[in-house]
XYZ file of C-alpha atoms in Angstrom:
513
model
C 60.437 9.891 198.221
C 60.438 12.926 199.931
C 60.079 15.232 196.886
C 60.796 16.029 193.006
C 63.452 18.962 192.959
C 65.581 19.806 189.992
C 68.945 19.983 191.348
C 71.355 22.406 190.411
C 75.064 20.959 188.726
C 77.197 20.969 190.570
C 80.169 20.594 188.498
C 81.479 22.588 185.267
C 82.207 19.415 183.230
C 78.803 17.619 183.723
C 77.049 20.835 182.504
C 78.892 20.344 179.699
C 78.869 16.804 178.793
C 75.161 17.085 179.241
C 74.449 19.815 176.906
C 76.642 18.090 174.360
C 74.911 15.008 175.583
C 71.535 17.099 174.093
C 72.796 18.481 171.552
C 73.731 15.158 169.774
C 70.269 13.877 170.436
C 68.213 16.802 169.235
C 71.001 16.109 165.347
C 69.389 12.237 165.896
C 73.700 11.398 166.302
C 73.781 7.828 168.766
C 74.968 8.214 171.786
C 77.464 5.076 172.328
C 78.032 1.663 170.542
C 75.319 0.253 173.036
C 72.591 2.193 170.199
C 72.460 -0.366 168.309
C 70.022 -3.183 169.735
C 67.586 -4.082 168.203
C 64.305 -1.670 170.482
C 66.341 0.797 172.911
C 64.244 3.467 173.737
C 65.525 6.891 175.704
C 63.670 8.383 178.663
C 65.380 12.018 179.595
C 64.937 13.386 182.710
C 66.207 16.340 184.551
C 69.111 15.217 187.444
C 71.315 12.648 187.606
C 71.021 10.261 190.408
C 72.002 10.654 193.800
C 72.494 6.687 194.478
C 71.637 3.759 192.896
C 70.456 1.532 196.025
C 67.337 1.554 196.214
C 67.322 1.798 199.468
C 68.669 4.852 199.744
C 66.514 6.957 197.414
C 65.052 9.814 198.187
C 65.429 11.972 195.793
C 63.171 10.764 193.187
C 62.845 11.289 189.444
C 65.811 9.066 187.656
C 66.704 7.137 190.912
C 62.470 5.700 191.113
C 62.439 5.231 188.249
C 65.599 3.671 187.752
C 64.522 1.083 190.636
C 61.429 0.342 188.940
C 62.625 -1.095 186.380
C 65.776 -3.442 187.328
C 63.883 -4.170 191.267
C 61.134 -5.232 192.478
C 58.865 -5.666 196.194
C 56.976 -8.076 197.960
C 53.938 -6.132 196.444
C 53.501 -2.924 194.223
C 50.994 -0.287 192.875
C 47.926 0.255 190.072
C 47.313 2.873 188.779
C 44.735 3.201 191.314
C 46.787 2.828 194.379
C 45.144 -0.668 195.100
C 47.381 -2.829 195.811
C 48.894 -5.445 193.380
C 51.087 -8.238 194.393
C 54.421 -8.716 192.984
C 57.476 -11.049 194.599
C 54.520 -11.587 197.047
C 51.717 -13.865 194.846
C 49.525 -13.465 198.353
C 49.494 -12.547 201.508
C 47.081 -12.405 204.889
C 46.770 -11.131 208.986
C 45.821 -12.683 211.939
C 42.709 -10.967 213.416
C 44.476 -8.113 215.640
C 47.055 -7.530 211.979
C 50.267 -7.720 213.939
C 50.638 -10.937 212.177
C 50.806 -10.812 208.745
C 52.031 -13.689 206.348
C 53.655 -13.625 202.816
C 53.606 -16.486 200.088
C 56.412 -15.116 197.392
C 56.845 -16.573 194.614
C 58.378 -19.062 192.967
C 61.215 -19.350 190.244
C 62.043 -15.964 190.388
C 65.631 -14.899 189.858
C 68.189 -12.659 190.508
C 70.098 -10.990 187.726
C 73.306 -12.531 188.535
C 71.397 -16.848 188.111
C 70.473 -17.179 191.560
C 66.576 -18.002 192.745
C 65.159 -15.149 194.721
C 64.198 -16.713 198.618
C 62.517 -15.619 201.673
C 66.219 -14.966 203.479
C 66.340 -12.120 200.511
C 63.840 -10.719 202.088
C 64.645 -10.649 205.501
C 68.416 -9.252 204.674
C 67.286 -6.471 202.764
C 64.647 -5.284 205.271
C 66.791 -5.968 208.222
C 69.504 -3.695 205.832
C 67.026 -0.989 206.033
C 66.031 -1.481 209.844
C 69.539 -0.527 210.833
C 69.962 2.357 212.875
C 73.079 3.403 210.967
C 71.306 2.506 207.939
C 70.040 5.736 206.437
C 67.306 4.801 204.266
C 63.857 7.045 205.014
C 61.747 3.657 205.133
C 63.175 2.809 208.582
C 60.536 4.483 210.216
C 58.403 2.637 208.721
C 59.957 -0.895 208.996
C 61.053 -0.249 211.705
C 56.918 -1.357 213.464
C 58.562 -5.050 212.379
C 59.001 -6.674 215.961
C 60.185 -10.165 213.797
C 60.809 -12.089 210.744
C 60.333 -15.812 210.783
C 60.937 -17.816 207.505
C 58.400 -20.561 207.671
C 59.885 -21.877 204.366
C 62.524 -20.647 201.341
C 58.533 -18.651 200.095
C 56.577 -18.297 202.902
C 57.339 -15.046 205.270
C 55.889 -14.525 208.700
C 56.184 -10.891 209.840
C 54.949 -10.125 213.175
C 54.735 -6.493 214.048
C 54.912 -4.201 217.248
C 51.200 -2.842 216.547
C 48.600 -3.188 214.477
C 48.130 -2.144 211.137
C 45.927 -2.538 208.178
C 48.350 -0.575 205.402
C 51.189 -2.928 206.386
C 50.697 -4.582 202.195
C 51.529 -0.825 200.450
C 54.260 -0.462 202.870
C 56.238 -2.746 201.888
C 55.340 -1.557 198.346
C 57.422 1.514 199.008
C 60.162 2.339 196.206
C 63.038 1.599 199.064
C 61.577 -1.761 199.954
C 62.773 -3.239 197.199
C 64.233 -7.407 197.348
C 67.886 -7.256 197.013
C 69.845 -10.037 196.616
C 71.523 -11.275 200.237
C 75.086 -11.994 198.889
C 75.115 -8.742 196.569
C 74.115 -6.219 199.005
C 77.653 -4.477 200.241
C 78.078 -3.824 195.999
C 74.936 -2.978 195.212
C 75.362 0.610 195.103
C 78.148 0.135 191.757
C 76.532 -3.093 191.003
C 73.072 -3.761 191.232
C 71.198 -6.745 190.929
C 67.328 -7.025 190.592
C 64.472 -9.199 189.907
C 62.988 -6.335 187.643
C 62.294 -6.537 183.777
C 65.085 -5.008 182.792
C 69.132 -5.417 183.867
C 71.600 -2.870 184.929
C 74.215 -2.444 182.449
C 76.048 0.714 182.564
C 75.852 4.294 184.337
C 77.848 7.614 183.587
C 77.230 10.085 186.227
C 75.791 12.827 185.257
C 74.941 11.773 181.895
C 72.959 8.281 181.326
C 71.774 4.885 182.460
C 71.650 1.458 180.598
C 69.634 -1.141 180.888
C 69.068 -4.176 179.328
C 66.044 -6.284 178.798
C 65.981 -8.947 181.329
C 65.435 -12.297 179.492
C 64.459 -14.379 183.042
C 61.845 -11.546 184.099
C 58.861 -13.892 185.628
C 56.168 -11.955 184.410
C 55.279 -13.634 180.949
C 56.049 -11.742 177.237
C 57.276 -8.678 179.268
C 60.028 -6.610 178.667
C 59.031 -5.529 175.052
C 62.548 -3.579 174.501
C 65.109 -5.006 174.221
C 67.225 -1.803 175.698
C 66.273 1.530 178.472
C 69.314 4.436 178.353
C 68.060 7.234 180.578
C 69.545 10.162 179.306
C 70.020 13.128 181.540
C 69.221 16.825 180.117
C 68.402 19.700 182.291
C 66.826 22.042 180.271
C 63.175 20.894 179.764
C 63.827 23.410 176.173
C 66.250 20.739 175.249
C 64.691 17.626 175.978
C 61.566 18.569 174.528
C 63.631 19.720 171.486
C 64.444 16.227 171.408
C 61.832 14.752 171.750
C 60.081 16.209 168.616
C 62.769 15.785 166.795
C 62.300 11.776 167.684
C 65.865 11.428 169.180
C 63.951 10.861 172.425
C 60.801 9.141 173.150
C 60.406 9.926 176.960
C 60.617 12.988 178.469
C 60.152 12.809 182.278
C 57.338 15.398 184.161
C 57.856 18.334 182.137
C 56.772 21.617 183.533
C 52.786 23.010 182.466
C 55.097 25.141 179.827
C 56.220 22.599 177.751
C 53.084 20.339 177.878
C 51.304 23.245 176.299
C 54.195 24.193 173.849
C 53.227 19.765 173.077
C 49.884 20.299 171.852
C 51.201 22.024 168.159
C 53.723 18.862 167.779
C 53.319 16.799 164.899
C 55.536 14.543 166.470
C 54.955 14.265 169.998
C 51.852 14.710 172.849
C 52.143 14.942 176.712
C 49.977 12.457 178.452
C 49.182 14.517 181.946
C 47.510 12.725 184.680
C 46.586 13.841 188.260
C 49.125 13.073 191.183
C 49.452 13.499 194.501
C 52.483 15.628 194.669
C 51.280 18.555 197.057
C 52.915 21.462 197.282
C 52.146 23.269 200.105
C 53.285 27.373 202.794
C 54.201 25.952 205.569
C 53.778 27.932 209.093
C 56.135 26.875 211.399
C 54.171 26.587 214.630
C 57.667 25.335 216.531
C 58.618 29.439 216.274
C 56.962 33.106 216.276
C 54.681 34.451 215.353
C 53.007 30.626 213.796
C 53.549 28.970 217.533
C 50.783 32.062 218.306
C 48.040 28.907 216.750
C 45.594 32.457 216.742
C 48.057 34.381 214.295
C 47.941 30.618 212.091
C 44.235 30.267 212.143
C 43.957 34.098 210.614
C 46.666 33.506 208.267
C 44.791 30.478 206.862
C 42.209 32.929 205.532
C 44.808 34.895 203.056
C 45.219 30.908 201.109
C 42.776 31.668 197.762
C 44.160 27.517 196.707
C 41.892 27.864 193.192
C 43.348 30.860 192.606
C 46.775 30.142 193.991
C 46.543 26.573 191.733
C 45.660 28.783 189.198
C 48.613 30.578 189.003
C 50.972 28.593 189.826
C 50.154 25.998 187.513
C 48.571 27.195 184.533
C 45.858 25.149 185.466
C 47.602 21.879 185.618
C 47.173 21.453 189.278
C 43.755 20.891 192.336
C 43.135 22.475 194.469
C 43.582 20.543 198.015
C 42.477 20.781 201.779
C 45.529 18.271 202.443
C 47.640 15.938 201.026
C 44.981 13.419 200.513
C 44.208 13.797 197.010
C 41.261 14.949 195.494
C 40.802 11.925 194.146
C 41.063 10.010 196.973
C 37.440 8.376 198.263
C 37.829 9.543 201.634
C 38.588 13.084 199.933
C 35.158 15.374 202.130
C 34.060 17.519 198.588
C 31.621 18.754 200.607
C 34.495 21.103 202.388
C 34.237 24.476 200.728
C 36.983 26.403 198.813
C 36.739 29.483 200.523
C 38.140 32.518 198.472
C 40.465 34.839 200.725
C 39.308 37.716 201.930
C 41.886 40.455 202.724
C 40.236 43.170 204.791
C 38.535 39.948 206.932
C 42.718 38.767 207.963
C 42.951 42.511 208.155
C 40.163 43.119 211.151
C 41.513 39.704 213.102
C 44.999 40.319 213.040
C 44.278 44.135 214.294
C 42.306 41.820 216.875
C 44.877 39.800 218.568
C 46.908 43.833 219.379
C 50.628 42.608 217.761
C 53.405 45.204 219.366
C 54.216 45.537 215.038
C 52.789 44.747 211.483
C 53.728 41.538 210.073
C 56.586 41.558 208.614
C 57.301 37.992 207.192
C 60.219 36.165 204.512
C 59.048 33.452 202.348
C 61.217 30.900 201.276
C 61.547 28.809 198.572
C 63.633 26.849 196.886
C 65.101 28.296 194.039
C 64.430 25.899 191.206
C 60.808 25.371 192.270
C 58.555 27.344 189.689
C 55.993 26.526 191.111
C 56.551 27.617 195.152
C 58.008 30.821 193.221
C 54.600 31.082 191.741
C 53.421 30.939 194.644
C 55.241 33.006 196.649
C 53.979 35.987 195.262
C 50.553 35.029 195.542
C 50.654 34.829 199.088
C 53.035 38.268 198.868
C 49.943 39.977 196.749
C 47.182 38.484 198.524
C 49.165 39.631 201.939
C 49.478 42.923 201.278
C 46.303 44.252 200.720
C 45.383 42.851 204.443
C 48.643 44.789 205.197
C 51.177 42.344 205.546
C 54.298 42.175 204.527
C 56.032 39.211 203.118
C 59.394 39.749 201.381
C 60.493 36.049 198.652
C 63.649 34.628 199.400
C 64.543 32.042 197.386
C 67.634 29.086 197.829
C 69.290 27.093 196.416
C 68.111 23.533 196.772
C 70.519 22.276 198.899
C 71.270 25.120 200.504
C 66.893 25.090 201.474
C 66.686 21.514 202.504
C 69.801 21.753 204.996
C 69.043 25.527 206.341
C 65.373 26.798 205.698
C 63.518 23.945 205.192
C 62.020 23.017 209.314
C 63.895 26.145 210.468
C 62.327 29.535 209.043
C 58.599 29.780 210.176
C 57.554 31.057 206.372
C 58.133 28.542 203.255
C 57.054 26.535 200.266
C 57.358 23.023 200.066
C 56.133 20.177 198.476
C 56.177 16.118 198.458
C 55.600 13.436 195.864
C 52.439 11.431 196.815
C 52.037 8.556 199.306
C 50.110 5.939 198.922
C 47.900 5.067 201.790
C 45.771 8.024 203.475
C 47.964 6.789 206.458
C 51.233 6.932 204.782
C 49.627 10.464 203.168
C 49.262 12.597 206.324
C 50.618 10.103 209.737
C 54.078 11.407 209.435
C 53.457 15.289 208.907
C 50.560 15.612 211.062
C 50.809 13.242 214.099
C 52.557 15.449 217.183
C 54.870 11.809 216.529
C 56.001 11.704 212.620
C 58.727 12.326 211.549
C 57.943 14.968 208.931
C 56.236 17.179 211.310
C 59.260 16.929 213.513
C 61.533 18.303 211.149
C 59.177 20.514 208.753
C 56.272 22.827 211.522
C 56.472 21.021 214.594
C 52.238 21.074 214.688
C 50.631 19.433 217.634
C 46.604 19.437 217.878
C 45.502 16.011 220.706
C 41.856 15.672 218.389
C 44.138 15.668 215.519
C 46.648 12.204 216.864
C 43.819 10.531 218.329
C 41.979 10.321 214.371
C 45.273 9.244 212.578
C 46.037 6.772 215.401
C 42.972 5.583 215.647
C 42.389 4.610 211.697
C 45.622 3.968 211.364
C 44.371 0.832 212.905
C 41.045 0.788 211.989
C 39.966 -2.439 209.371
C 36.823 -0.994 208.319
C 36.541 1.214 205.529
C 33.632 3.789 207.260
C 35.510 4.206 210.107
C 38.555 5.597 208.507
C 36.284 7.656 205.873
C 34.048 9.190 208.725
C 37.428 9.682 210.906
C 39.633 11.004 207.776
C 37.184 13.460 207.033
C 36.535 14.576 210.210
C 40.902 14.845 209.539
C 39.836 17.998 206.960
C 37.740 19.390 208.105
C 40.060 20.477 211.433
C 42.890 21.297 209.491
C 42.136 23.869 207.321
C 41.655 25.879 210.479
C 43.795 24.609 212.646
C 46.810 23.220 210.252
C 50.650 23.338 210.221
C 49.529 25.898 206.958
C 48.394 24.964 204.278
C 48.462 22.134 201.775
C 47.594 23.880 198.950
C 47.214 22.009 195.656
C 48.440 18.429 194.101
C 50.081 18.841 190.670
C 49.469 17.348 187.857
C 52.257 14.772 186.140
C 53.030 15.175 182.883
C 55.081 13.105 180.565
C 56.578 14.266 176.828
C 55.657 10.865 174.820
C 57.569 10.339 170.781
C 54.386 9.054 168.781
C 56.467 6.358 168.176
C 56.049 5.178 171.901
C 53.055 2.641 171.745
C 51.428 0.421 175.183
C 52.809 3.753 177.165
C 50.195 4.704 180.602
C 51.757 7.409 183.384
C 51.470 6.920 186.567
C 49.889 8.811 188.685
C 53.395 7.830 191.574
C 55.260 9.099 188.851
C 56.609 5.627 187.203
C 57.514 5.334 184.596
C 56.207 1.637 183.518
C 58.186 0.295 180.642
C 57.563 -2.811 180.696
C 54.586 -3.536 178.105
C 56.000 -0.807 176.262
C 56.925 -0.910 172.474
C 58.314 1.274 169.539
C 56.716 1.392 166.203
C 59.198 3.130 163.872
């Protein structure tokens, strides 16, 4: 997933429909006859999915949560980001980490009644790797050289180069295993192996899922039905939550978390996440193609203060996209306060022809980035730098501004390994780096190349700590903070645990009503 964004409503009729849906929920009126199941959990999301095809997903939110409930991957993640078995019971690699063998579970049934086997895995990955697939996972799975079905439940994958974290790659949201005989219709008739099967999708309104009676994890799922309902306004969704017509509101903002502290019927489950927010200094454009100016500009970022201003205390300052709870995070690197006077002197010493006047762009629906821009503008003013704030609609921001302006705020959801957290953003050949800020540092490239091929945690730890030392001084801008992830949860919900990857894991959830 690239990022989490609150997408604007594109059709007036959808806006009206969603408002009516929220009002009905607040009044406790059931939405449709399918709400009569023995145990139905309603989970509110702020925007409708762009697709139900997991290979093409990148929006997050209701897309990724749908994929988590309806499909499975070869591997998955525990809440501490360690890799766990999913459709693959076990796996091993050869000594140089170029050949990986996965042993699949037997007896796992697709929702349409056929057993999952090795050929389904191969077909799913070939579809992603295809040049015209449009999947954001194509580059990662592109490291695959060959795939071979040793037998119906044993798969051998040979890579083009050694890669220690390959089991984490195949746990990605887009790497779900699909039935090879339903690939052409997967976007309209989703079929997976997950704990819930697809029933109905009404764009802008809801997604309905029912219990998979043949799910391979014994005793799960416990709910009969899950309905994702689309409520764009968080205030309306939380009101429905407190009224008991919605059971979970996914990823509520800090204001609503604070509001729920006084609720007698619901609460906020809050957990640190890897979602990170940054101010980008585009090294491919003036004035930040000047490396010395970038280094000076970094002195404006008072990360602890900016984090408090932007998140109301629901975030944690960070050095890079590596989250502070990761074992490779360098706690010894100081979080220095901004010193506008020193920045002003350093900029004057650079001999610029005119005072700096810049525009800070940000997606207008992202309050964190708006408040971050205000904080930066106020500090920069004290250093003699003028920063004008310019919000843009989300579709315009990501299509026309991000990566095409010298200064902007941006955000991304967390990844699961240091390599996937960092390589694409900081290596000179990285896909996000090429699109976003065109940063290049030979020592950084060498560090990231060595770390992705190393199997020694001690060596990786040393490499990634050196990486952080470099980036806090010479980077393509600054990762300012990682945001907490909060879900609004009704007190009737039992067995729910929030995930740092933002997934709604509802396998073991029940309702006590």
